[in-house]
Coordinates of C-alpha atoms in Angstrom, one line a residue:
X1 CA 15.4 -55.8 -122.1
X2 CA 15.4 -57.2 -118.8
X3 CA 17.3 -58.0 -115.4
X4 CA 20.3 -60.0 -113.9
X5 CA 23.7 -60.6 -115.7
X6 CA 26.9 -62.7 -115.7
X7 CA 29.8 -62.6 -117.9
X8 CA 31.2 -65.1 -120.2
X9 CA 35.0 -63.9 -121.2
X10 CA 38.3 -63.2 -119.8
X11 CA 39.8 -63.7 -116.9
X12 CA 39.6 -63.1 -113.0
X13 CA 39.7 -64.3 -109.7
X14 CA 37.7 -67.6 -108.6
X15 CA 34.7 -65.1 -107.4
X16 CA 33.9 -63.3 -110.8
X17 CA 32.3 -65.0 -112.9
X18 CA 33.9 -66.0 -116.3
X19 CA 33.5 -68.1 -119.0
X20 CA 35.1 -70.9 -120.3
X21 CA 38.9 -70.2 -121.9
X22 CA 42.4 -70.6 -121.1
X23 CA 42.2 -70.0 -117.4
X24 CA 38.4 -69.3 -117.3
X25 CA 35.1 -70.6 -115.4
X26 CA 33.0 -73.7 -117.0
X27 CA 29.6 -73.4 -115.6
X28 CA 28.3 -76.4 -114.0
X29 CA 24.8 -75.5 -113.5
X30 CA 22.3 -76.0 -110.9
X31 CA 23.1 -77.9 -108.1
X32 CA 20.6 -80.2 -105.9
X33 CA 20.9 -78.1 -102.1
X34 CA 23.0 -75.4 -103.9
X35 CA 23.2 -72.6 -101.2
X36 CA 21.3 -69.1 -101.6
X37 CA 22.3 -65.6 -102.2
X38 CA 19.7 -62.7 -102.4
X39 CA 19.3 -63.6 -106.4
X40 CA 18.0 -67.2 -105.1
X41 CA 20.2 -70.7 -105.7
X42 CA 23.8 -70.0 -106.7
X43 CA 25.2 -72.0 -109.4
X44 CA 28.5 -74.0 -109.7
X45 CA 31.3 -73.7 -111.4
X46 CA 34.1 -74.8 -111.7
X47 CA 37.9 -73.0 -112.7
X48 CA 39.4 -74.6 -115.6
X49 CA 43.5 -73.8 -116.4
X50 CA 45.0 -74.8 -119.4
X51 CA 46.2 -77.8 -119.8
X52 CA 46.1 -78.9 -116.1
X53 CA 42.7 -80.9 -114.6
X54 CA 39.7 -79.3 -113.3
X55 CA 40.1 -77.1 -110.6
X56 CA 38.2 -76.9 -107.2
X57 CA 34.4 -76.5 -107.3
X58 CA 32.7 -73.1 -106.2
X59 CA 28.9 -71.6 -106.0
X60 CA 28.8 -68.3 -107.1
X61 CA 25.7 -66.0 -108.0
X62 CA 23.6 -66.7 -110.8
X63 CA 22.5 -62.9 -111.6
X64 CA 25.8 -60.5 -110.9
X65 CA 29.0 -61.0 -112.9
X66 CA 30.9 -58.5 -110.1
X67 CA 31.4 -59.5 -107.0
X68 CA 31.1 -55.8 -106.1
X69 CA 27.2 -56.2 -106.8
X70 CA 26.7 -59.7 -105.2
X71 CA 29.6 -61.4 -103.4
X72 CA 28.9 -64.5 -102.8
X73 CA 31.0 -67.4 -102.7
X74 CA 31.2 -70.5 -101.6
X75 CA 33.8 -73.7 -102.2
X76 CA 31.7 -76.8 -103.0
X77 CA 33.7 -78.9 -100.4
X78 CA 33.4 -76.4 -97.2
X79 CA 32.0 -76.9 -94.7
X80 CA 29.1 -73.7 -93.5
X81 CA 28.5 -73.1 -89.7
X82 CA 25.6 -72.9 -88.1
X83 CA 26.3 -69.2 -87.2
X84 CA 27.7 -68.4 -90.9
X85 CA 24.6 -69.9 -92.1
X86 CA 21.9 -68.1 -89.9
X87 CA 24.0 -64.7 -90.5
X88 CA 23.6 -65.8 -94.1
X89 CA 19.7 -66.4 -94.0
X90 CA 19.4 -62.6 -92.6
X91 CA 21.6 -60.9 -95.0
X92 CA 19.4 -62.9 -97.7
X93 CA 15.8 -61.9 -96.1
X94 CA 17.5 -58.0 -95.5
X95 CA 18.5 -57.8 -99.1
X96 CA 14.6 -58.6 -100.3
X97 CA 12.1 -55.8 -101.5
X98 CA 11.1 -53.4 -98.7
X99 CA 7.0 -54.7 -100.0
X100 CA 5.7 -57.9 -101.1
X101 CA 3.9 -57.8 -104.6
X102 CA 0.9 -58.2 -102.4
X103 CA 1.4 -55.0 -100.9
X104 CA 2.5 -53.4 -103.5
X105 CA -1.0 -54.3 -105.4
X106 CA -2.7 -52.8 -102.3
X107 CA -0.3 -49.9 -102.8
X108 CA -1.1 -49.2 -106.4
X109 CA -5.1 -49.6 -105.8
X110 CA -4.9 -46.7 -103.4
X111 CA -2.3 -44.7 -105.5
X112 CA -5.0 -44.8 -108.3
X113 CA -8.0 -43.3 -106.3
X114 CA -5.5 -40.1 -105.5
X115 CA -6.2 -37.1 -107.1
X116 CA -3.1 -35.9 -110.3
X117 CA -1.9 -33.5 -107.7
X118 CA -1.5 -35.9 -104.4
X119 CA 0.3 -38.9 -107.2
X120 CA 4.2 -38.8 -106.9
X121 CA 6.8 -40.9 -107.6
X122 CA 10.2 -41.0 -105.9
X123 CA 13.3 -40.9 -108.2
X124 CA 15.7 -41.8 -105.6
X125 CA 13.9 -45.2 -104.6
X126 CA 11.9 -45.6 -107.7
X127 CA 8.5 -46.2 -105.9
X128 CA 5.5 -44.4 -105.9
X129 CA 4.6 -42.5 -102.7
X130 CA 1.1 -42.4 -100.7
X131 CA 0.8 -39.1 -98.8
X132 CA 2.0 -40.8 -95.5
X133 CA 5.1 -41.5 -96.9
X134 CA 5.9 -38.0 -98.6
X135 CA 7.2 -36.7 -95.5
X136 CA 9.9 -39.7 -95.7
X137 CA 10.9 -38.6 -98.6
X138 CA 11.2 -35.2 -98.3
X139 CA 14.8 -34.6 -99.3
X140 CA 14.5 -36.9 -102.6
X141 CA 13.7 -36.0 -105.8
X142 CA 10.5 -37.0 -107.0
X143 CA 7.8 -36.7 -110.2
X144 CA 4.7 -35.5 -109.4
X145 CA 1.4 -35.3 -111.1
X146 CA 1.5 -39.2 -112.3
X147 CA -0.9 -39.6 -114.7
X148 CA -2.5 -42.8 -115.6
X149 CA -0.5 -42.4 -119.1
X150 CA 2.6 -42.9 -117.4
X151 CA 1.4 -45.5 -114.9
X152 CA 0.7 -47.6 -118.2
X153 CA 4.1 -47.3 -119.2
X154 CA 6.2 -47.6 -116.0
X155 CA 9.4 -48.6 -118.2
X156 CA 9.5 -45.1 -119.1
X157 CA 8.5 -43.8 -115.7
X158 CA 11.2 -46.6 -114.1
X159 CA 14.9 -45.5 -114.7
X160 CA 16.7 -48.2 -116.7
X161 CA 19.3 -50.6 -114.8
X162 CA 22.2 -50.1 -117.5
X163 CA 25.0 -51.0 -115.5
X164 CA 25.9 -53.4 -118.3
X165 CA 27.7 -55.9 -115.3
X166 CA 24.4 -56.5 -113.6
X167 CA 21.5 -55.7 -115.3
X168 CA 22.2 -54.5 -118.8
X169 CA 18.5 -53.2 -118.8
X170 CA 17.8 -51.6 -122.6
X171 CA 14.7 -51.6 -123.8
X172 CA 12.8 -51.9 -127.1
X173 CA 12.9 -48.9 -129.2
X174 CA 8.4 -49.0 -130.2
X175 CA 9.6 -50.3 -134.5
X176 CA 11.0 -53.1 -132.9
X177 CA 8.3 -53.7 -130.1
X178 CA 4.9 -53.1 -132.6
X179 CA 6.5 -55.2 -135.5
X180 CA 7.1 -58.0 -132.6
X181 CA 3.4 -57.3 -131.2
X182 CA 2.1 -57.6 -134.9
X183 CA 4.0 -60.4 -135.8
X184 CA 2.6 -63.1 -132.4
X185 CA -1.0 -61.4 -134.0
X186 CA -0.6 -62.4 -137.2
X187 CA 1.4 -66.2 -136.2
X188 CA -2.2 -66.5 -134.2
X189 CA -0.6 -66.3 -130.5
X190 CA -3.3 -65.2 -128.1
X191 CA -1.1 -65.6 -124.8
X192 CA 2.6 -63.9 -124.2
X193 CA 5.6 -65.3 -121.5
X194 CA 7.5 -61.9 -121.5
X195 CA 10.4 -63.0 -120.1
X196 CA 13.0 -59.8 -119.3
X197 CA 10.9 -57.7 -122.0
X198 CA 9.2 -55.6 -120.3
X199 CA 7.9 -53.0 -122.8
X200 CA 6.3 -55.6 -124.8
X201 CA 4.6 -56.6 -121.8
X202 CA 3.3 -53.1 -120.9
X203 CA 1.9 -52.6 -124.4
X204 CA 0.3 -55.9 -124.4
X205 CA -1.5 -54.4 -121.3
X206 CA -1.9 -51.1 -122.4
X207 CA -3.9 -52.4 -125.4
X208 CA -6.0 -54.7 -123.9
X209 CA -7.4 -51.9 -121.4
X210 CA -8.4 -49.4 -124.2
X211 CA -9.1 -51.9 -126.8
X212 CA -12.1 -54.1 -125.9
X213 CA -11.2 -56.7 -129.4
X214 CA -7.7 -56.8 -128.1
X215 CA -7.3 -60.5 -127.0
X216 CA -3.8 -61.3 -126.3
X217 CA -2.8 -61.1 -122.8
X218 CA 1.0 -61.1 -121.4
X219 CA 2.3 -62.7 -118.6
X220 CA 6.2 -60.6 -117.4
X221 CA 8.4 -62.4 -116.1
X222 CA 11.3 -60.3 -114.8
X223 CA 14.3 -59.4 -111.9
X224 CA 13.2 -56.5 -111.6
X225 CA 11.4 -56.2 -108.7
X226 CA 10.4 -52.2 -109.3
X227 CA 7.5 -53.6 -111.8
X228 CA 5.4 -55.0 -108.9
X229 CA 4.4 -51.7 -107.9
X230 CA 2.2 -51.5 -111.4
X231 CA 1.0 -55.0 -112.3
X232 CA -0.9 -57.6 -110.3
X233 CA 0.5 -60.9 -109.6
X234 CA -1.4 -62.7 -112.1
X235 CA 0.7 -60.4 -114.7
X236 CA 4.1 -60.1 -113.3
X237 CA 6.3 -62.7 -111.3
X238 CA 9.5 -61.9 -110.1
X239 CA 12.2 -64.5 -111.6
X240 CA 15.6 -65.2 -112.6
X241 CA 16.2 -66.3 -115.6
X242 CA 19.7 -67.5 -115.1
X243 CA 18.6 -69.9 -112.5
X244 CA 14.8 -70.6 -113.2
X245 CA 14.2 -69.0 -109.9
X246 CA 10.5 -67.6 -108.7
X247 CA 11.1 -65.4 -105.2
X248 CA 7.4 -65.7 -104.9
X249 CA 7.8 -69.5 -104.5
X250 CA 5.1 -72.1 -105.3
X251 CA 2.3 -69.2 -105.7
X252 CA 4.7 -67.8 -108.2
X253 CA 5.4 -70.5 -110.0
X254 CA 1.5 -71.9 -110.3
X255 CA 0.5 -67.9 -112.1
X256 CA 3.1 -68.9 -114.5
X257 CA 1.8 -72.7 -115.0
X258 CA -1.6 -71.1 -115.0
X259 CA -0.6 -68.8 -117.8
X260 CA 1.0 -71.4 -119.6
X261 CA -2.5 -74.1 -120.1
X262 CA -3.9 -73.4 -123.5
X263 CA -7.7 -73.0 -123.4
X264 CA -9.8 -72.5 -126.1
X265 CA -7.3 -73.0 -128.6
X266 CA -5.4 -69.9 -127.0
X267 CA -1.2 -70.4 -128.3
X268 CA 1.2 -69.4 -126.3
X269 CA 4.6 -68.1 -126.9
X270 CA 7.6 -67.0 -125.1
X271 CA 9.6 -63.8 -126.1
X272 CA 12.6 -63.3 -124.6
X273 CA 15.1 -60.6 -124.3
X274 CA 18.0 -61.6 -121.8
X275 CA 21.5 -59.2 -120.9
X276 CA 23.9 -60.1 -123.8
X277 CA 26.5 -60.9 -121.3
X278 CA 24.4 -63.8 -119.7
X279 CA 26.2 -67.2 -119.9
X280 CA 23.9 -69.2 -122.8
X281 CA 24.0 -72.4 -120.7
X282 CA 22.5 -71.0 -117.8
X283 CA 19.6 -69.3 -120.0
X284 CA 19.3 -71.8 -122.1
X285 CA 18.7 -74.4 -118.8
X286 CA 16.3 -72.0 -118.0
X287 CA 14.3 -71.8 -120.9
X288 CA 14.4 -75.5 -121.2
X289 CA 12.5 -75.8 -117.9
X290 CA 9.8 -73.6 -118.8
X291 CA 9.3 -75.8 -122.3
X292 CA 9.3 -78.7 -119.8
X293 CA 6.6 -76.8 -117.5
X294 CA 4.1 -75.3 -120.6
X295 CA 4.9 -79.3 -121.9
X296 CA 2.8 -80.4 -118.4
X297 CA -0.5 -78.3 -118.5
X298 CA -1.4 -80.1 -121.5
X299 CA -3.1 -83.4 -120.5
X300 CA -3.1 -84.8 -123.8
X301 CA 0.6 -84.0 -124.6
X302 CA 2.0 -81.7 -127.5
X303 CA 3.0 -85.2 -129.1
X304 CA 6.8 -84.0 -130.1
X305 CA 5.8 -80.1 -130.6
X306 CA 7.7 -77.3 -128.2
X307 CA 6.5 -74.4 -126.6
X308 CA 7.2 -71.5 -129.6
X309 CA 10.2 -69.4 -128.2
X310 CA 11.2 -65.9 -129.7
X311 CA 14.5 -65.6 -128.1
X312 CA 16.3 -62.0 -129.0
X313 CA 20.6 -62.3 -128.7
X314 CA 23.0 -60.6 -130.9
X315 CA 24.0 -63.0 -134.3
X316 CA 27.7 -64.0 -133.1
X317 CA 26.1 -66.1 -130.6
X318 CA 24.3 -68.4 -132.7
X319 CA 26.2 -71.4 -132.5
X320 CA 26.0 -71.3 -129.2
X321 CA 22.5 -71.1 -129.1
X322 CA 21.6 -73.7 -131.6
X323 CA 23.8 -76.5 -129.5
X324 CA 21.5 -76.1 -126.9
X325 CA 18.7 -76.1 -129.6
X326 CA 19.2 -77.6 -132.6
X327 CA 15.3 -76.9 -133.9
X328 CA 15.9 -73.3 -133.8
X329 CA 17.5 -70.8 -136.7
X330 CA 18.1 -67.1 -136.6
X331 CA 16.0 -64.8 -138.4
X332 CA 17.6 -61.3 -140.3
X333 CA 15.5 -58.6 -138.8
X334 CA 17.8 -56.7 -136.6
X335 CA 16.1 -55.8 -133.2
X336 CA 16.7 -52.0 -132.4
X337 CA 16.9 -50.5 -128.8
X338 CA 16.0 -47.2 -127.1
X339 CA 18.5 -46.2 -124.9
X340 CA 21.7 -48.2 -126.6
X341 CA 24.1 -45.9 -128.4
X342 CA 25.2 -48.7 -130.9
X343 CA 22.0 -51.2 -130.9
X344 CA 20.0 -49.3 -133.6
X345 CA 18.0 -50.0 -136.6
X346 CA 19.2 -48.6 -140.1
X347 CA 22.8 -48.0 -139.4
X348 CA 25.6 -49.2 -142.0
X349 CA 28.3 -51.9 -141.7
X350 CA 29.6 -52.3 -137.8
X351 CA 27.0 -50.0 -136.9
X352 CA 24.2 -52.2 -137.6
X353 CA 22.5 -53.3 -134.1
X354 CA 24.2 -57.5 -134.1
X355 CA 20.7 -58.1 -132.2
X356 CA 18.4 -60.9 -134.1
X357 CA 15.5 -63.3 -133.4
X358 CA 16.5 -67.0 -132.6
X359 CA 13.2 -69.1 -132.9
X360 CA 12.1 -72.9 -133.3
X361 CA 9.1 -71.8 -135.4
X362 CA 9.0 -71.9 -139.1
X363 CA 11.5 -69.4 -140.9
X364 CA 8.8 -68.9 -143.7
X365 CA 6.3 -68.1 -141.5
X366 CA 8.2 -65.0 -140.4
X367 CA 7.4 -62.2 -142.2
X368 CA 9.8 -59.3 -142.4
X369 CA 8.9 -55.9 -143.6
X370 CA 9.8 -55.6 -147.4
X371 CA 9.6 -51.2 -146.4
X372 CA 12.2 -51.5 -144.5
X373 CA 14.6 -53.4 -146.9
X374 CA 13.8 -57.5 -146.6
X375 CA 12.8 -59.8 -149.1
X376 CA 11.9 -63.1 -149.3
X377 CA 14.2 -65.9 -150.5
X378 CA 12.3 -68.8 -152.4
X379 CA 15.4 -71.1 -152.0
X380 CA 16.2 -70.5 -148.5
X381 CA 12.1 -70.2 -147.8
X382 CA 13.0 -67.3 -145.6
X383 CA 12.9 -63.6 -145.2
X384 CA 16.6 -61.8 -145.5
X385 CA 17.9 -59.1 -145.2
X386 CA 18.7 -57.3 -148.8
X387 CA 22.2 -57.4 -148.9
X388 CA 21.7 -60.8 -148.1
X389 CA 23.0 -62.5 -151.0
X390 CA 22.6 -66.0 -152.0
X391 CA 25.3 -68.0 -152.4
X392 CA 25.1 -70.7 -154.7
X393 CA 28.2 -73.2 -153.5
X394 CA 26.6 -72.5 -150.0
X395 CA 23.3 -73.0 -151.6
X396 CA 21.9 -70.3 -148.6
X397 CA 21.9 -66.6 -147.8
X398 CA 25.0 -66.6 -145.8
X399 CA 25.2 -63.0 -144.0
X400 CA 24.7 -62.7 -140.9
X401 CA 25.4 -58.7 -140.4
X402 CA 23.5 -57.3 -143.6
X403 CA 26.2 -56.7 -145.6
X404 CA 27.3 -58.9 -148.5
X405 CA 29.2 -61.8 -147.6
X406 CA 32.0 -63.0 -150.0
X407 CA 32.4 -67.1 -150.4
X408 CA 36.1 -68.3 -149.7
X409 CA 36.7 -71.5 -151.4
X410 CA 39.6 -72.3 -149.2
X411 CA 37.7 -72.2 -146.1
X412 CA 34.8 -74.0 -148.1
X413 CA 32.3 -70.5 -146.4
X414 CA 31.0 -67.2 -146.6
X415 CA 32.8 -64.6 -145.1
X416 CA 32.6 -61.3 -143.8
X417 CA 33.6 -58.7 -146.7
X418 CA 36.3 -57.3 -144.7
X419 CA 37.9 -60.9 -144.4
X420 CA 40.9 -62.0 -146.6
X421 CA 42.4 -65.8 -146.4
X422 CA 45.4 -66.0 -143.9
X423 CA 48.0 -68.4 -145.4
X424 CA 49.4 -68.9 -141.8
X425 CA 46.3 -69.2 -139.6
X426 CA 44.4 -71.1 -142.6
X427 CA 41.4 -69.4 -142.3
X428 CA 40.1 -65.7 -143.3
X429 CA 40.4 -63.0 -140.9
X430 CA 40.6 -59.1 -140.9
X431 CA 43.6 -58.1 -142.9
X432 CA 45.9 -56.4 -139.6
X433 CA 44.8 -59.2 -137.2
X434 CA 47.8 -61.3 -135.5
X435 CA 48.2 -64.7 -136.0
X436 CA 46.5 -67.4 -134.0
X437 CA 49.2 -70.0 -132.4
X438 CA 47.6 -73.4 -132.3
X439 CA 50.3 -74.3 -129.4
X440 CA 48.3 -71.5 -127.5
X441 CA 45.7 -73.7 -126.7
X442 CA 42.4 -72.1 -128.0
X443 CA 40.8 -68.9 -126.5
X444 CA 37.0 -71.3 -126.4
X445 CA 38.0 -74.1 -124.6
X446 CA 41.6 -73.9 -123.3
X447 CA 42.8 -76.8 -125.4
X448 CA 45.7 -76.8 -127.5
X449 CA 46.0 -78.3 -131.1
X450 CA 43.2 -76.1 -132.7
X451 CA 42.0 -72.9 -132.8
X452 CA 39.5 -70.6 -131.5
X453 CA 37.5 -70.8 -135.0
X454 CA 37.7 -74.5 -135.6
X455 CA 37.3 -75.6 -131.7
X456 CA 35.2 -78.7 -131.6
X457 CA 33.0 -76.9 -128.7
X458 CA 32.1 -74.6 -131.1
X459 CA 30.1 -76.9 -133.7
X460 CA 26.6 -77.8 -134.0
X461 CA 25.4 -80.8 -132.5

């Protein structure tokens, strides 16, 4: 669902940010004193060509994949004036919300005691107005009549960020969000991190103010600053998840340690829902820190255990996200969204939404619903999809997309039904595909001697 983005393909000048490949970016991550943009610390990188050494270092933003949305840039090695860097400070503290969340809290107590006819919300700047302000606004378009309905669900009320290069913003379709919701209930989870889901958050919150037995409580965590205007700081922060960054510094930082200390036997997970074209090393850093920091408000340690992650990607990046962690595994249920054209539930073949659950708990204790066509695999000890065959050379249930998955012998795998074995390439591929050249160097890393699908980068840990 939520915020900032950053690409990780193709090609491009030293400023946009791509991933690694035969003249592409290798992230570098965080560095210690790493100047700021208005998305907070920028991360390095560095631009790899093929075959030659590594390139010249840079600092580029962590949230925005176009420089048109956030230009910064900076070479590792130069050297900043004093004047470049106070002109920098300003453009930072200009490009920060017009409010603080304290302000807007204040904002949304006063908005409340309006009557339905004096409540309106401005379209053009996405904030809700107080009669002072109307006149400000007067040439806008705005909503009026706000009732508390649609206060409760602001990601409706909110108009979704989907410029895919920046924020990528889709959210939940309400299957995908109540069998989520249902599922924590029924694992036993009492407190949520909703990190870049919003609409999970929202009807975490919604619930607990009508239902007085309700106990779980949610703590967002998002880029988007627009939510501030509905939630108090103990339920939102504004972060970035691609650099672990809180803008409301320490204060920030201790709600989210806060939410993270387990009392009375209250478990905590984290759900998250990142922009599919966010670099997995900088996420994956991220997430890693916020294990480390739920690891610390337990006095008597978690002996070896970590902090239970729901982490929602589409399937093709699963190797990449189980180098990073190894303890996870991908569950079948295919996560459906609202306002994507392509990422819903039920479709057939290519059609199918690629989005799926990564998580380090149990498979077996993840239930899927048999209604809507999963079943449970004895063997594997998991729920699958039912076109998820089990292959007995594999001995597992191989498909990642739903369909039926065919074994080649020759590639010693399961593969796609649309593949067929490629005598040249030595692998199975779609049947009109061109052949890979392992002189090319490989599309992953840049290397040459091996290809894209057997590149060494590629494999599990």
């Amino acid at each position: 669902e939520g915020g900032g983005n950053m690409a990780d393909s193709g090609e491009g000048d030293p400023g946009s940010l791509r991933g690694p490949g035969a003249g592409g970016l290798a992230l570098l991550g965080l560095a210690p004193g790493a100047p700021s943009c208005p998305h907070g610390p920028a991360l390095l990188f560095v631009k790899t060509s093929q075959g030659q050494e590594e390139g010249r270092r840079f600092y580029a933003c962590s949230a925005c994949r176009d420089r048109k949305d956030c230009n910064f840039f900076q070479w590792e090695d130069e050297k900043v004036s004093e004047t470049r860097l106070a002109a920098r400070e300003e453009y930072n503290r200009k490009h920060q919300p017009f409010f603080t969340h304290k302000q807007n809290v204040e904002r949304y107590k006063n908005f409340v005691l309006l009557p339905l006819s004096k409540r309106r919300f401005c379209q053009e700047c996405q904030q809700l107005l107080l009669p002072a302000e109307w006149e400000k606004h007067s040439d806008h378009q705005f909503l009026c009549d706000i009732s508390t309905a649609q206060l409760k669900s602001p990601s409706q009320l909110l108009y979704p960020l989907e410029n895919k290069k920046t924020n990528a913003q889709y959210l939940f379709a309400d299957r995908s969000c109540q069998f989520l919701l249902n599922l924590i209930i029924d694992l036993g989870f009492r407190r949520v991190l909703s990190v870049g889901t919003p609409r999970l958050h929202e009807i975490i919150q919604s619930k607990a103010s009508q239902e007085e037995d309700f106990r779980v409580r949610s703590l967002l965590l998002d880029i988007d600053f627009r939510y501030s205007q509905f939630y108090a700081e103990d339920e939102f922060c504004h972060y970035n998840m691609f650099n672990h960054y809180f803008f409301g510094g320490e204060a920030a930082r201790e709600t989210c340690r806060k939410f993270l200390y387990q009392d009375n036997g209250e478990r905590v997970i984290m759900v998250t829902d990142p922009p599919f074209g966010g670099l997995v090393e900088a996420l994956a850093s991220s997430f890693k820190k916020l294990m480390a920091m739920w690891k610390e408000t337990e006095k008597k340690g978690h002996n070896n255990q970590e902090m239970p992650i729901f982490w929602i990607f589409p399937y093709f990046f699963e190797s990449r996200i189980l180098e990073f962690f190894p303890s996870f595994s991908m569950m079948d249920y295919q996560v459906d969204y609202d306002n994507h054209a392509l990422y819903k539930h039920g479709k057939t073949g290519r059609r199918q939404s690629p989005v799926r659950i990564f998580t380090n708990l149990t498979p077996s204790m993840i239930v899927l619903p048999e209604e809507e066509g999963y079943r449970f695999c004895a063997i594997c000890q998991r729920y699958v999809s039912s076109g998820n065959q089990h292959c007995e050379i594999c001995n597992s249930c191989t498909s990642k997309d739903g369909r039926r998955w065919k074994h080649c012998v020759l590639c010693k795998k399961c593969v796609k039904p649309s593949w067929f074995h490629c005598n040249n390439c030595n692998c199975c591929a779609l049947q009109n595909h061109t052949c890979e050249k392992t002189d090319a160097g490989c599309f992953v890393c840049g290397k040459a001697g091996h290809k894209r699908s057997t590149c060494p980068s590629l494999s599990r840990p």
